[in-house]
């Protein structure tokens, strides 16, 4: 694979970033992708390692050594073959090539004692060149089966399943409650991490393949008092879908945000991250919003140290926040992982995002005790330091502090899908409130309800986009086998 001695001759090349001063002035992508020669050099580093752990490190099992080798060879026909290899396992490499955390690189054999091959940057380079060269084309089915499939949820799991099912000849309709397709790709991930033209381009491809998209359609009413943003204009019942379609696949997101029930939670200025982030994406798309949550000139506290919190940091900086502080309950992890101990698994280590680099104070081992306010508006956050002993969290006596805050965003993850849709279909839930369905055997992705399947965050809970794509593809195979008795779709 690649150049036999390439991993000894070449160092890892990182994708570049536009300067902070320039990129925070807009919501455009700012990553500088590898050019053809740089991608070739990075592909040369792929080792002929015998057992490519990267394949299993990748949730969609991308055939990584093969496309690395093709990029290294470097002829136009090799690049064209590289996108064919990439598309054989991943419907949307332009999504994962931008926003996946790259567990494949953690599993790279070279990562045992050196810097991993830049697999994600190579994937990014392959798909961007494929679009530029016109190699990505619609693949409509040659024959129609006459079977109709409803997919509820237009995020990455639903899109992947829809494309797979349409390509084997089923009539597929995707129902999306929001006004545009994409799920959290559209209304969760900021445009500066992934511009929405990438989704639009895939939607047009899928329409050419026969997929019908119905937006603004809610399959079940939201519970009273729900904080989930809802722009649906029309509702349709579960019974209607079951009567009109031969199979129904539920692929909605895990949209129920984890709350923080401390005193002052009801103060104006305390918001879920998913109240804040979708608004800016809609404004970027040209929509007019009243009372948009803005961080201009404000002291912002982001509670939660993960990707959603980082997205709140980056968006607040683009608004022109006066200060941004991000809280994390856990102690600060090591800057470098213990590779012999953790490889090839995903390591715990300090991860600094591009948003953090744009301006953010990070606080670890800290908890929010209370939101403070005046006249119903947030003015501060009372915190306490934490210590961890024997896996247990205790407060440090005398460590309480008050931090000035005009806005606080709760970005502590998502606990489950909104239960209404599962209840509407009568689908059993697991202990975490997700749709209960196995991934193995003859009942893969089937729920307890006849001809109703579940996949993605709807089934596994909050997870990565790459896991959603994997589950969408596998669920499509299960649905196809259910409808036809056998299937040619990949596992």
Coordinates of C-alpha atoms in Angstrom, one line a residue:
X1 CA 0.0 0.0 0.0
X2 CA 1.3 3.4 -0.9
X3 CA 5.1 3.7 -1.0
X4 CA 6.9 0.9 0.8
X5 CA 9.1 3.3 2.7
X6 CA 6.8 6.3 2.6
X7 CA 5.9 6.3 6.3
X8 CA 9.6 6.7 7.0
X9 CA 10.2 9.4 4.4
X10 CA 7.2 11.7 4.8
X11 CA 5.6 13.4 7.8
X12 CA 1.9 13.8 8.4
X13 CA 0.5 16.8 6.6
X14 CA -2.3 18.6 8.4
X15 CA -5.0 20.5 6.5
X16 CA -4.6 24.3 7.0
X17 CA -6.9 26.9 8.4
X18 CA -7.6 30.5 7.3
X19 CA -6.4 33.0 9.9
X20 CA -8.7 33.5 12.9
X21 CA -9.1 37.2 12.2
X22 CA -10.5 36.4 8.8
X23 CA -12.6 33.4 9.5
X24 CA -14.6 34.7 12.5
X25 CA -16.0 37.5 10.2
X26 CA -18.2 35.0 8.3
X27 CA -19.8 31.6 8.4
X28 CA -17.9 30.0 5.5
X29 CA -15.8 26.9 5.7
X30 CA -12.2 27.8 6.4
X31 CA -10.3 24.5 6.1
X32 CA -7.6 24.6 3.4
X33 CA -7.7 21.1 1.9
X34 CA -4.7 19.1 0.7
X35 CA -3.9 19.6 -3.0
X36 CA -3.3 16.7 -5.3
X37 CA 0.4 16.5 -4.6
X38 CA 0.0 16.8 -0.8
X39 CA -2.7 14.1 -0.9
X40 CA -0.4 11.8 -2.9
X41 CA 2.4 12.3 -0.4
X42 CA 0.0 11.6 2.5
X43 CA -1.2 8.5 0.7
X44 CA 2.4 7.3 0.4
X45 CA 2.6 7.0 4.2
X46 CA 0.0 4.2 4.3
X47 CA 1.8 1.1 5.4
X48 CA 1.5 -2.4 4.0
X49 CA 0.6 -3.3 7.5
X50 CA -1.0 -6.7 6.9
X51 CA -4.0 -6.1 9.2
X52 CA -5.4 -2.6 8.5
X53 CA -7.0 -1.7 11.8
X54 CA -8.2 1.5 10.3
X55 CA -10.9 -0.5 8.5
X56 CA -12.5 -1.6 11.7
X57 CA -11.8 1.7 13.4
X58 CA -14.1 3.3 10.8
X59 CA -17.8 2.7 11.6
X60 CA -18.7 2.3 7.9
X61 CA -15.6 0.1 7.3
X62 CA -14.1 2.3 4.6
X63 CA -11.6 0.4 2.5
X64 CA -8.9 2.9 3.5
X65 CA -5.6 1.3 2.3
X66 CA -7.1 0.8 -1.2
X67 CA -8.1 4.5 -1.7
X68 CA -4.9 5.7 0.0
X69 CA -2.9 3.6 -2.5
X70 CA -4.9 4.9 -5.5
X71 CA -4.3 8.5 -4.4
X72 CA -0.6 7.7 -4.1
X73 CA -0.5 6.3 -7.7
X74 CA -2.0 9.7 -8.7
X75 CA -3.3 9.2 -12.2
X76 CA -6.8 10.7 -13.0
X77 CA -8.1 7.1 -13.5
X78 CA -6.7 6.2 -10.0
X79 CA -8.5 9.1 -8.4
X80 CA -11.7 8.1 -10.2
X81 CA -11.3 4.6 -8.9
X82 CA -10.6 6.0 -5.4
X83 CA -14.0 7.7 -5.3
X84 CA -15.6 4.4 -6.4
X85 CA -13.9 2.6 -3.5
X86 CA -14.9 5.3 -1.1
X87 CA -18.6 5.4 -2.3
X88 CA -18.8 1.6 -2.0
X89 CA -19.0 2.0 1.8
X90 CA -19.9 5.6 2.4
X91 CA -22.7 7.5 0.7
X92 CA -21.6 10.9 1.8
X93 CA -17.8 11.3 2.2
X94 CA -18.1 15.0 1.9
X95 CA -19.9 15.0 5.3
X96 CA -17.5 12.7 7.1
X97 CA -14.4 14.2 5.4
X98 CA -15.4 17.5 7.1
X99 CA -16.9 16.7 10.4
X100 CA -16.0 13.1 11.4
X101 CA -13.5 12.9 14.4
X102 CA -11.7 10.2 12.4
X103 CA -11.6 7.1 14.7
X104 CA -9.9 5.4 11.7
X105 CA -6.8 7.5 12.4
X106 CA -6.8 6.5 16.0
X107 CA -6.7 2.9 14.8
X108 CA -4.0 3.5 12.2
X109 CA -1.1 1.1 12.7
X110 CA 1.4 4.0 12.3
X111 CA -0.3 5.7 15.2
X112 CA 1.3 3.2 17.6
X113 CA 4.4 5.2 17.8
X114 CA 4.2 8.0 15.1
X115 CA 1.6 10.3 13.6
X116 CA -1.3 8.6 11.9
X117 CA -1.8 8.7 8.2
X118 CA -4.1 11.7 7.4
X119 CA -7.0 9.5 6.3
X120 CA -9.7 12.1 6.8
X121 CA -7.8 14.7 4.7
X122 CA -7.4 12.2 1.9
X123 CA -11.1 11.3 2.0
X124 CA -11.8 15.1 1.9
X125 CA -9.5 15.5 -1.1
X126 CA -11.0 12.5 -3.0
X127 CA -14.7 13.6 -2.7
X128 CA -14.0 17.3 -3.5
X129 CA -12.1 16.3 -6.6
X130 CA -14.8 13.9 -7.6
X131 CA -17.5 16.6 -7.5
X132 CA -15.2 19.1 -9.3
X133 CA -14.5 16.5 -12.1
X134 CA -18.1 15.5 -12.5
X135 CA -17.5 11.9 -11.3
X136 CA -20.4 11.9 -8.9
X137 CA -23.6 11.1 -10.8
X138 CA -27.1 10.0 -10.1
X139 CA -27.5 6.2 -10.2
X140 CA -31.2 5.6 -10.8
X141 CA -32.5 2.0 -10.6
X142 CA -32.9 0.2 -13.9
X143 CA -36.0 -1.7 -12.6
X144 CA -38.7 -0.7 -10.2
X145 CA -39.9 -3.2 -7.5
X146 CA -43.3 -1.6 -7.0
X147 CA -42.6 -1.4 -3.2
X148 CA -43.0 1.8 -1.3
X149 CA -40.9 2.8 1.7
X150 CA -41.4 5.8 4.0
X151 CA -38.4 7.1 5.8
X152 CA -39.1 9.4 8.8
X153 CA -36.2 11.7 9.4
X154 CA -34.0 13.4 6.8
X155 CA -30.7 13.3 8.6
X156 CA -27.7 11.3 7.6
X157 CA -29.2 7.9 8.6
X158 CA -32.4 8.6 6.6
X159 CA -30.5 10.0 3.6
X160 CA -28.2 7.0 3.5
X161 CA -31.0 4.6 3.7
X162 CA -33.1 6.4 1.1
X163 CA -30.3 6.4 -1.4
X164 CA -29.6 2.7 -1.0
X165 CA -33.2 1.7 -1.2
X166 CA -33.9 3.9 -4.2
X167 CA -30.9 2.4 -6.1
X168 CA -32.4 -1.1 -5.8
X169 CA -35.7 0.1 -7.3
X170 CA -38.0 0.9 -4.3
X171 CA -40.2 4.0 -4.3
X172 CA -38.8 6.0 -1.4
X173 CA -40.4 9.0 0.3
X174 CA -38.4 10.9 3.0
X175 CA -40.6 12.8 5.6
X176 CA -38.7 15.7 7.4
X177 CA -40.4 17.9 10.0
X178 CA -38.1 20.8 9.3
X179 CA -38.3 23.1 6.3
X180 CA -35.1 21.7 4.8
X181 CA -33.6 18.3 4.6
X182 CA -30.5 17.4 6.6
X183 CA -31.4 16.9 10.3
X184 CA -28.7 18.0 12.6
X185 CA -26.3 18.3 9.6
X186 CA -28.6 21.2 8.5
X187 CA -29.7 22.7 11.8
X188 CA -27.1 21.6 14.3
X189 CA -23.6 21.7 12.8
X190 CA -22.6 25.3 12.0
X191 CA -22.0 26.3 8.4
X192 CA -18.3 27.1 9.2
X193 CA -17.8 23.4 9.8
X194 CA -19.9 22.2 6.9
X195 CA -21.7 24.5 4.4
X196 CA -25.2 23.3 3.5
X197 CA -24.5 23.3 -0.2
X198 CA -23.1 19.9 0.3
X199 CA -26.4 18.6 1.5
X200 CA -28.3 20.4 -1.2
X201 CA -26.1 18.8 -3.9
X202 CA -26.8 15.3 -2.5
X203 CA -30.5 16.0 -2.3
X204 CA -30.6 16.9 -6.0
X205 CA -28.7 13.7 -6.8
X206 CA -31.1 11.6 -4.8
X207 CA -34.1 13.3 -6.4
X208 CA -32.6 12.3 -9.8
X209 CA -32.5 8.8 -8.4
X210 CA -36.2 8.8 -7.6
X211 CA -36.3 9.8 -3.9
X212 CA -39.2 12.1 -3.0
X213 CA -38.7 14.6 -0.2
X214 CA -41.6 15.9 1.8
X215 CA -40.4 18.7 4.2
X216 CA -42.4 20.5 6.9
X217 CA -44.2 17.2 7.7
X218 CA -44.4 16.1 11.3
X219 CA -45.3 12.4 11.8
X220 CA -46.2 12.9 15.4
X221 CA -47.1 16.0 17.5
X222 CA -44.5 17.3 19.9
X223 CA -45.1 17.0 23.6
X224 CA -46.5 20.0 25.3
X225 CA -43.8 22.3 26.5
X226 CA -41.1 20.6 24.4
X227 CA -38.0 22.7 23.7
X228 CA -37.3 21.0 20.4
X229 CA -37.5 23.5 17.5
X230 CA -40.4 22.6 15.2
X231 CA -41.1 24.3 11.8
X232 CA -43.5 21.7 10.6
X233 CA -46.5 22.9 8.6
X234 CA -48.3 19.6 8.2
X235 CA -48.9 16.5 10.3
X236 CA -49.4 12.9 9.2
X237 CA -50.3 10.0 11.5
X238 CA -48.4 6.8 12.0
X239 CA -51.4 4.8 10.9
X240 CA -51.5 6.7 7.6
X241 CA -47.9 5.9 6.9
X242 CA -48.3 2.2 7.8
X243 CA -51.3 1.9 5.5
X244 CA -49.7 3.8 2.5
X245 CA -46.3 2.2 2.6
X246 CA -44.9 -1.4 2.5
X247 CA -42.2 -0.5 5.1
X248 CA -41.5 2.4 7.4
X249 CA -38.0 3.3 8.6
X250 CA -37.7 5.7 11.6
X251 CA -34.4 7.6 11.4
X252 CA -35.1 10.8 13.5
X253 CA -32.4 12.3 15.6
X254 CA -31.8 12.2 19.4
X255 CA -33.2 15.6 19.9
X256 CA -34.1 15.5 23.6
X257 CA -31.4 17.7 25.1
X258 CA -30.0 16.9 28.6
X259 CA -31.3 19.6 31.0
X260 CA -29.6 21.2 34.0
X261 CA -32.3 21.5 36.8
X262 CA -30.5 23.9 39.1
X263 CA -32.0 27.1 40.6
X264 CA -32.4 29.9 38.1
X265 CA -32.8 27.6 35.1
X266 CA -35.9 29.5 34.0
X267 CA -34.0 32.9 33.7
X268 CA -34.0 34.6 30.4
X269 CA -30.6 34.0 28.8
X270 CA -30.4 30.3 29.7
X271 CA -30.9 28.2 26.5
X272 CA -30.3 24.7 25.1
X273 CA -27.6 24.8 22.5
X274 CA -30.1 23.5 20.0
X275 CA -32.2 26.6 20.5
X276 CA -29.2 28.7 19.6
X277 CA -27.4 26.9 16.8
X278 CA -30.3 26.2 14.4
X279 CA -31.3 29.9 14.4
X280 CA -27.9 31.0 13.0
X281 CA -28.0 28.3 10.3
X282 CA -31.5 29.5 9.3
X283 CA -30.2 33.1 9.1
X284 CA -27.3 32.0 7.0
X285 CA -29.7 30.3 4.6
X286 CA -31.5 33.7 4.1
X287 CA -34.4 33.3 6.5
X288 CA -35.7 36.2 8.6
X289 CA -36.0 35.4 12.3
X290 CA -37.6 37.5 15.1
X291 CA -35.8 37.6 18.5
X292 CA -32.8 35.6 17.4
X293 CA -30.6 34.6 20.3
X294 CA -27.4 36.8 19.8
X295 CA -24.2 36.8 21.8
X296 CA -23.0 40.2 20.6
X297 CA -21.1 42.0 23.4
X298 CA -22.2 39.4 25.9
X299 CA -20.4 37.2 28.5
X300 CA -21.2 33.7 27.3
X301 CA -20.9 30.5 29.4
X302 CA -21.1 27.2 27.5
X303 CA -21.9 24.2 29.8
X304 CA -20.6 21.0 28.2
X305 CA -17.2 20.2 26.8
X306 CA -18.1 18.3 23.6
X307 CA -18.6 19.1 20.0
X308 CA -21.9 20.9 20.5
X309 CA -20.4 23.1 23.1
X310 CA -17.5 23.9 20.8
X311 CA -20.0 24.8 18.1
X312 CA -21.6 27.3 20.5
X313 CA -18.2 28.7 21.2
X314 CA -17.5 29.2 17.5
X315 CA -20.9 30.8 16.8
X316 CA -20.6 33.1 19.8
X317 CA -17.2 34.3 18.6
X318 CA -18.7 35.1 15.2
X319 CA -21.5 37.1 16.9
X320 CA -18.8 39.1 18.7
X321 CA -19.2 37.9 22.2
X322 CA -17.3 39.8 24.9
X323 CA -16.0 36.6 26.5
X324 CA -16.6 32.9 26.1
X325 CA -16.0 30.3 28.9
X326 CA -16.7 26.6 28.4
X327 CA -17.3 24.2 31.3
X328 CA -16.5 20.5 31.5
X329 CA -17.4 18.3 34.5
X330 CA -14.5 15.9 34.0
X331 CA -10.9 16.8 34.8
X332 CA -8.6 18.0 32.1
X333 CA -7.4 14.9 30.1
X334 CA -3.7 14.5 29.1
X335 CA -2.5 16.3 26.1
X336 CA -1.0 13.1 24.7
X337 CA -2.6 9.7 25.1
X338 CA -0.8 6.6 26.3
X339 CA -0.7 5.0 22.9
X340 CA 0.6 1.6 23.9
X341 CA -2.3 1.4 26.3
X342 CA -5.1 2.8 24.1
X343 CA -4.3 1.9 20.5
X344 CA -6.2 1.0 18.3
X345 CA -9.2 2.4 20.3
X346 CA -10.4 5.9 20.6
X347 CA -8.2 7.6 23.2
X348 CA -9.1 10.1 25.9
X349 CA -6.9 13.1 25.4
X350 CA -7.3 16.9 25.3
X351 CA -8.9 17.9 22.1
X352 CA -8.7 21.6 21.1
X353 CA -11.0 22.5 18.3
X354 CA -10.7 25.3 15.8
X355 CA -13.4 27.2 17.7
X356 CA -11.4 27.0 20.9
X357 CA -8.4 28.5 19.0
X358 CA -10.6 31.5 18.0
X359 CA -11.0 32.5 21.6
X360 CA -12.3 30.6 24.6
X361 CA -11.4 30.0 28.2
X362 CA -11.8 26.3 29.2
X363 CA -12.6 25.2 32.7
X364 CA -12.4 21.6 33.7
X365 CA -13.6 19.7 36.8
X366 CA -16.3 22.4 37.4
X367 CA -20.0 22.2 38.0
X368 CA -22.8 24.8 37.8
X369 CA -24.6 25.2 41.1
X370 CA -27.0 28.0 40.3
X371 CA -28.0 30.6 37.6
X372 CA -28.1 34.0 39.1
X373 CA -30.2 36.9 37.7
X374 CA -31.9 40.2 38.2
X375 CA -35.4 41.1 37.0
X376 CA -35.7 37.7 35.4
X377 CA -32.6 37.9 33.3
X378 CA -29.4 36.0 33.7
X379 CA -26.5 37.9 35.2
X380 CA -24.1 35.2 36.5
X381 CA -23.4 31.6 37.2
X382 CA -22.4 30.2 40.5
X383 CA -19.9 27.3 40.2
X384 CA -18.0 24.9 42.3
X385 CA -14.8 23.0 41.7
X386 CA -14.9 19.2 41.6
X387 CA -12.5 16.4 42.5
X388 CA -12.6 12.9 41.3
X389 CA -11.6 10.0 43.5
X390 CA -12.3 6.4 42.9
X391 CA -14.5 7.3 40.0
X392 CA -16.7 9.4 42.2
X393 CA -17.3 13.2 41.9
X394 CA -17.2 15.4 45.0
X395 CA -17.3 19.1 45.5
X396 CA -14.3 20.9 46.7
X397 CA -15.2 22.7 49.9
X398 CA -14.9 26.5 49.8
X399 CA -14.4 26.6 46.0
X400 CA -17.6 28.3 45.0
X401 CA -17.3 31.2 42.6
X402 CA -19.6 33.5 40.7
X403 CA -18.9 34.1 37.1
X404 CA -20.5 36.9 35.1
X405 CA -22.8 35.7 32.4
X406 CA -25.4 37.2 30.1
X407 CA -26.0 34.0 28.1
X408 CA -25.6 30.3 29.1
X409 CA -25.9 27.5 26.6
X410 CA -26.6 23.9 27.8
X411 CA -24.6 21.6 25.6
X412 CA -24.4 18.5 27.7
X413 CA -25.5 16.0 25.1
X414 CA -28.8 14.4 24.1
X415 CA -30.6 11.8 26.2
X416 CA -32.9 10.2 23.6
X417 CA -35.2 10.8 20.6
X418 CA -38.3 12.8 21.2
X419 CA -40.6 10.1 22.4
X420 CA -43.7 11.1 20.6
X421 CA -42.9 9.5 17.3
X422 CA -42.0 6.1 18.9
X423 CA -45.2 6.3 20.9
X424 CA -47.2 7.1 17.8
X425 CA -46.1 3.9 16.2
X426 CA -46.2 1.9 19.4
X427 CA -42.5 1.1 19.2
X428 CA -40.9 -0.4 22.3
X429 CA -38.1 1.7 23.8
X430 CA -34.9 0.6 25.5
X431 CA -33.8 1.8 29.0
X432 CA -32.5 5.0 27.5
X433 CA -35.7 5.9 25.6
X434 CA -34.4 4.9 22.1
X435 CA -36.3 2.7 19.7
X436 CA -35.7 -0.9 20.6
X437 CA -34.2 -2.9 17.7
X438 CA -31.4 -5.3 17.3
X439 CA -28.7 -5.0 14.6
X440 CA -28.0 -8.7 14.1
X441 CA -29.7 -11.7 12.5
X442 CA -33.0 -11.9 10.6
X443 CA -34.6 -9.2 12.6
X444 CA -32.0 -6.6 12.2
X445 CA -33.3 -3.1 12.7
X446 CA -36.9 -4.4 13.1
X447 CA -39.0 -3.0 15.9
X448 CA -41.8 -4.8 17.7
X449 CA -44.2 -3.2 15.2
X450 CA -44.8 -5.1 11.9
X451 CA -43.0 -3.5 9.0
X452 CA -41.6 -0.6 11.1
X453 CA -37.8 -0.4 11.4
X454 CA -35.5 2.0 13.4
X455 CA -31.9 3.2 12.8
X456 CA -29.4 5.9 13.5
X457 CA -29.9 8.1 16.6
X458 CA -33.5 6.9 16.8
X459 CA -32.2 3.4 17.7
X460 CA -28.7 3.9 19.2
X461 CA -29.1 7.3 20.7
X462 CA -26.8 10.3 20.3
X463 CA -23.8 9.4 18.1
X464 CA -21.6 10.4 15.2
X465 CA -22.7 11.2 11.7
X466 CA -20.5 8.3 10.4
X467 CA -22.5 5.9 12.7
X468 CA -25.7 7.3 11.4
X469 CA -24.6 6.6 7.8
X470 CA -23.6 3.1 8.8
X471 CA -26.9 2.3 10.4
X472 CA -28.9 3.9 7.5
X473 CA -27.0 1.6 5.1
X474 CA -27.5 -1.5 7.2
X475 CA -31.2 -0.7 7.8
X476 CA -31.7 -0.3 4.1
X477 CA -30.4 -3.8 3.6
X478 CA -32.7 -5.1 6.2
X479 CA -35.7 -3.3 4.7
X480 CA -34.8 -4.6 1.2
X481 CA -34.6 -8.2 2.5
X482 CA -37.9 -7.8 4.3
X483 CA -39.6 -6.6 1.1
X484 CA -38.0 -8.8 -1.4
X485 CA -37.0 -11.9 0.5
X486 CA -33.3 -11.4 -0.4
X487 CA -31.0 -8.4 -0.9
X488 CA -27.9 -7.4 -2.9
X489 CA -27.2 -4.4 -0.8
X490 CA -23.9 -4.5 1.2
X491 CA -23.9 -5.3 4.9

